[in-house]
PDB file of C-alpha atoms and ligand atoms in Angstrom:
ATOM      1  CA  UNK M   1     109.725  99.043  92.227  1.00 85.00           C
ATOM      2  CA  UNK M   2     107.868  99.731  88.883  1.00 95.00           C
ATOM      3  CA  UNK M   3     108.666  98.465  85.853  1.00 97.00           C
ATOM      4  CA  UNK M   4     109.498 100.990  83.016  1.00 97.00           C
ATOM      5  CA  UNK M   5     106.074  99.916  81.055  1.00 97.00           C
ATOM      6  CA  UNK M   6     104.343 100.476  84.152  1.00 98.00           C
ATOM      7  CA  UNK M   7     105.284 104.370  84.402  1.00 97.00           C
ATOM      8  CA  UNK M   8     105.038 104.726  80.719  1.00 98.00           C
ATOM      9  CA  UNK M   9     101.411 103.934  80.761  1.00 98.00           C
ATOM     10  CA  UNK M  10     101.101 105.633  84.133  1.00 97.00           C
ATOM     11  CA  UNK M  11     102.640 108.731  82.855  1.00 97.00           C
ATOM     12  CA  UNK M  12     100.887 108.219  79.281  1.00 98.00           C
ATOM     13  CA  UNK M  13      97.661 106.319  79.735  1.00 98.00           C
ATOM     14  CA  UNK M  14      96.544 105.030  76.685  1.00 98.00           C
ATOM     15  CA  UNK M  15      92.242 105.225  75.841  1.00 98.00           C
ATOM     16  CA  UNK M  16      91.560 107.497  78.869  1.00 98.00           C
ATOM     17  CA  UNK M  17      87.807 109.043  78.869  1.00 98.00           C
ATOM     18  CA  UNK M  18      84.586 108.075  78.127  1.00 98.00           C
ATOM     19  CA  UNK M  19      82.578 106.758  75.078  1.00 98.00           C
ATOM     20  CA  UNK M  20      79.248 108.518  74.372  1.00 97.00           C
ATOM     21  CA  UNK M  21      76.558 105.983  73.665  1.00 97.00           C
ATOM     22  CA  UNK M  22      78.581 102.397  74.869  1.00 98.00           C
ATOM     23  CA  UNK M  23      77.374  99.117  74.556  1.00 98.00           C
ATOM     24  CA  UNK M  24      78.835  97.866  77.973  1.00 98.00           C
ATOM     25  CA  UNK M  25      80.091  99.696  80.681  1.00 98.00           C
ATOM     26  CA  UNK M  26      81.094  98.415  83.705  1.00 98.00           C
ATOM     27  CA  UNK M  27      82.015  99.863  87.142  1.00 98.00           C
ATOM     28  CA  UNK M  28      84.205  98.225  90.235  1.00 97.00           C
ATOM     29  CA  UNK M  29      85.978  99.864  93.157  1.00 97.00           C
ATOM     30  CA  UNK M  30      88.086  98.486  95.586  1.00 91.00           C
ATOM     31  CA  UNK M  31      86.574  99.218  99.345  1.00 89.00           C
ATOM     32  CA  UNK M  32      89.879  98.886 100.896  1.00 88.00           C
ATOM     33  CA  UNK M  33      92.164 102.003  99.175  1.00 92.00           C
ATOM     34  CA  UNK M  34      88.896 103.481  97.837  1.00 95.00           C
ATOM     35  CA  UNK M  35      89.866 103.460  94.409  1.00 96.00           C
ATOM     36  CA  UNK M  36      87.157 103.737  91.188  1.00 97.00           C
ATOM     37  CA  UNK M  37      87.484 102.510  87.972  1.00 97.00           C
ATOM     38  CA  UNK M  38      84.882 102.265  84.994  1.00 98.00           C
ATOM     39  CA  UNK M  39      85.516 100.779  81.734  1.00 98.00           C
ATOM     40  CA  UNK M  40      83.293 102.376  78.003  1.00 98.00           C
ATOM     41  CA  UNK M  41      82.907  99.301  75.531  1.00 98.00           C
ATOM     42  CA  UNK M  42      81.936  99.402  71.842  1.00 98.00           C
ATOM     43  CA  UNK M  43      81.197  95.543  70.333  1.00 98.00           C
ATOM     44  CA  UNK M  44      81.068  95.129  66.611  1.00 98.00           C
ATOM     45  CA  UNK M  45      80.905  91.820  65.240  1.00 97.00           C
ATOM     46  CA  UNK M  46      81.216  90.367  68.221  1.00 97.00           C
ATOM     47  CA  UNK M  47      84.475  91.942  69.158  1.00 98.00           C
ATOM     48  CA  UNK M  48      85.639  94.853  71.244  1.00 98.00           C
ATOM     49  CA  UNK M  49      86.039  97.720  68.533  1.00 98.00           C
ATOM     50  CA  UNK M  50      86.564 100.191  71.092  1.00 98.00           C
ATOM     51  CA  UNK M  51      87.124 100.722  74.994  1.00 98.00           C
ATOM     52  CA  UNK M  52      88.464 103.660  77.142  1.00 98.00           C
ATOM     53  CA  UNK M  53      88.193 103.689  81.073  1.00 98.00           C
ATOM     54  CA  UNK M  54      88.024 106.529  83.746  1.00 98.00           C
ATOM     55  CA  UNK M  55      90.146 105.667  86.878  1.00 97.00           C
ATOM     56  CA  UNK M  56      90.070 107.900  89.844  1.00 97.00           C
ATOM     57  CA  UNK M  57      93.211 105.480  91.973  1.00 95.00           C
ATOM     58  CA  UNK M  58      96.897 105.062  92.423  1.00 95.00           C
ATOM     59  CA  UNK M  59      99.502 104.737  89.431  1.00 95.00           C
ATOM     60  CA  UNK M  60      99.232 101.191  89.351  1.00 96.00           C
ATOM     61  CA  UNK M  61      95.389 101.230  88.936  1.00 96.00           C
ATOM     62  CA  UNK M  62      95.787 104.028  86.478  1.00 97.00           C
ATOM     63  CA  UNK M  63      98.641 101.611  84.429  1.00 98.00           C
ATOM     64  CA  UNK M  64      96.794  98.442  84.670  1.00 97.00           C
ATOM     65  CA  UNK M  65      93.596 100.430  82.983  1.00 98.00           C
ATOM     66  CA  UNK M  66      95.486 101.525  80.345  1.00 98.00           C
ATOM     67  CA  UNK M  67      97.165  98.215  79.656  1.00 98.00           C
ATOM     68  CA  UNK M  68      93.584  96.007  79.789  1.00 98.00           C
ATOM     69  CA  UNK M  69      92.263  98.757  76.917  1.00 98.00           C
ATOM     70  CA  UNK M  70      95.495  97.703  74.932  1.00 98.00           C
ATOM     71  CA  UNK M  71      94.822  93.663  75.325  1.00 98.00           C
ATOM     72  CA  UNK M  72      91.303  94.244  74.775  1.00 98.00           C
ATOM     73  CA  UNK M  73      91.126  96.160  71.854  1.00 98.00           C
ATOM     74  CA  UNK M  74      89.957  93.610  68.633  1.00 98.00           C
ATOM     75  CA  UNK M  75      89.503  90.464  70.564  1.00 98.00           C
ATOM     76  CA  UNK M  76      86.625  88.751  70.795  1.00 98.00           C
ATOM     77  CA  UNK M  77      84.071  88.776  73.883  1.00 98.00           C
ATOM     78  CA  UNK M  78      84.898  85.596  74.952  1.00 98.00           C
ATOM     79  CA  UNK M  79      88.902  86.334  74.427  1.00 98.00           C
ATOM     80  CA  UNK M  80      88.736  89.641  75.952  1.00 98.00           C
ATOM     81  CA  UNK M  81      86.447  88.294  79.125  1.00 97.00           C
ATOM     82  CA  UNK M  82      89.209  85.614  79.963  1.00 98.00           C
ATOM     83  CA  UNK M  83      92.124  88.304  80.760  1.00 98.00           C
ATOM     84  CA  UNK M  84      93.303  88.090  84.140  1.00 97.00           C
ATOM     85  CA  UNK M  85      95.116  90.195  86.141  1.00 94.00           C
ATOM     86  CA  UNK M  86      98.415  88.244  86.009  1.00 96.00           C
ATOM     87  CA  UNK M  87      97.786  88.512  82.252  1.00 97.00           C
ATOM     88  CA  UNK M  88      97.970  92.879  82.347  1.00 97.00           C
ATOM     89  CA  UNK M  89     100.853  92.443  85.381  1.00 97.00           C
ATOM     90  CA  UNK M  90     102.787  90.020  82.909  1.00 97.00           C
ATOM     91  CA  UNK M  91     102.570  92.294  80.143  1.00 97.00           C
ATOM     92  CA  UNK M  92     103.182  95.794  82.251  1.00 97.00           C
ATOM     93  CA  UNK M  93     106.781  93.587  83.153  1.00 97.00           C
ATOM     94  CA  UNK M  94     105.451  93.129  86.522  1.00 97.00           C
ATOM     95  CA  UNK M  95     103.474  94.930  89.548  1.00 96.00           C
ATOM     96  CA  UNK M  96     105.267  95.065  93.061  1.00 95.00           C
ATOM     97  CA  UNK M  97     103.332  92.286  95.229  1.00 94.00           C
ATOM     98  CA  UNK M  98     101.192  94.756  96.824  1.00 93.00           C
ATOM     99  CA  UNK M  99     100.050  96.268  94.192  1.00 94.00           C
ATOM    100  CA  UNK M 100      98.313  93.546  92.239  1.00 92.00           C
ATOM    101  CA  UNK M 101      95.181  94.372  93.741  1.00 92.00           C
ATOM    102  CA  UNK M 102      94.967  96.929  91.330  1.00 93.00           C
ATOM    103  CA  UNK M 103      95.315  95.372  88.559  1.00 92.00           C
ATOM    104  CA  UNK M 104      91.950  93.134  89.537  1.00 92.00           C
ATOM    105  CA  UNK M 105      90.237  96.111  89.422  1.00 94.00           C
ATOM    106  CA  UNK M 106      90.645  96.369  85.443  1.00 95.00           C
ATOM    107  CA  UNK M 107      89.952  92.846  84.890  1.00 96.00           C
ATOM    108  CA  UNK M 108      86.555  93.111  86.817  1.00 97.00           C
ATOM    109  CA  UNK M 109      85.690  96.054  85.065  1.00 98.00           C
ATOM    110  CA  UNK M 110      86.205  95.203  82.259  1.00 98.00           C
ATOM    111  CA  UNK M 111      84.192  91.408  83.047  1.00 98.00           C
ATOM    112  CA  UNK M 112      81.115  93.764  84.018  1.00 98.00           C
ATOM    113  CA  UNK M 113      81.368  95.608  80.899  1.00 98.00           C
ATOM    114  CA  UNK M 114      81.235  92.701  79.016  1.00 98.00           C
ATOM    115  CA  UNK M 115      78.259  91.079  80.924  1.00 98.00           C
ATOM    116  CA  UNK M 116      76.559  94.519  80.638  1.00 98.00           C
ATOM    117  CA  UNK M 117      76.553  94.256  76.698  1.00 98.00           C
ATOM    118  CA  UNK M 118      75.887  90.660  76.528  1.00 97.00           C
ATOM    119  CA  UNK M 119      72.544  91.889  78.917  1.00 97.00           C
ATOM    120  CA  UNK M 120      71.820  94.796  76.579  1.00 95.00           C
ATOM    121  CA  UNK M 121      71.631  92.757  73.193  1.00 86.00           C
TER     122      UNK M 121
HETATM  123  S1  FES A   1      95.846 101.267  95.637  1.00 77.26           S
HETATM  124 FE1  FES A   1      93.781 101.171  95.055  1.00 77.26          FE
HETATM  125  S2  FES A   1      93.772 100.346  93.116  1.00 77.26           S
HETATM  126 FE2  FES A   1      95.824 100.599  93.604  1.00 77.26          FE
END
């Protein structure tokens, strides 16, 4: 089933909320399970100085969130926009096969928030 790091950051999500005044935010959901999450950048020098998401979804979705704020943080644009979803799954110690749907969610959003604040510069 879930790995202990998943239900850690399930149970403890790290960055959860919203940032007034972003630079990038960006928005997916997944049509199938109905799930929403949005992801709040801040860019400084080019890197991510600060992120926090909103997820209205399963544990998974909520875990995978958490974890892409925790990658992101500090890295670069161009670092941060190559994350994939078997990067956050690899570093949660795994997702259960049908679950790693969710994790796609966080690594679009967070793409879209990205492209958002390379559109508003
Ligand atoms: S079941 Fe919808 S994101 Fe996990």
């Amino acid at each position: 089933m879930y790995s202990k790091k998943v239900l850690d950051h399930f149970q403890n999500p790290r960055n959860q909320g919203k940032i007034e005044n972003p630079d990038g935010v960006g928005q997916v959901g997944n049509p199938v399970c109905g799930d929403i999450m949005k992801v709040y950048i801040k860019v400084k020098d080019n890197k991510i100085s600060d992120i926090k998401f909103e997820t209205l979804g399963c544990g998974a979705a909520i875990a995978t969130s958490s974890m892409i704020t925790e990658l992101a943080r500090g890295k670069t644009l161009e670092e941060a926009v190559k994350i994939s979803r078997q990067d956050i799954a690899n570093e949660l110690g795994g997702l259960p096969a049908v679950k790693m749907h969710c994790s796609n969610l966080a690594a679009d959003a967070l793409k879209k928030a990205i492209e958002d604040s390379r559109r508003r510069r």
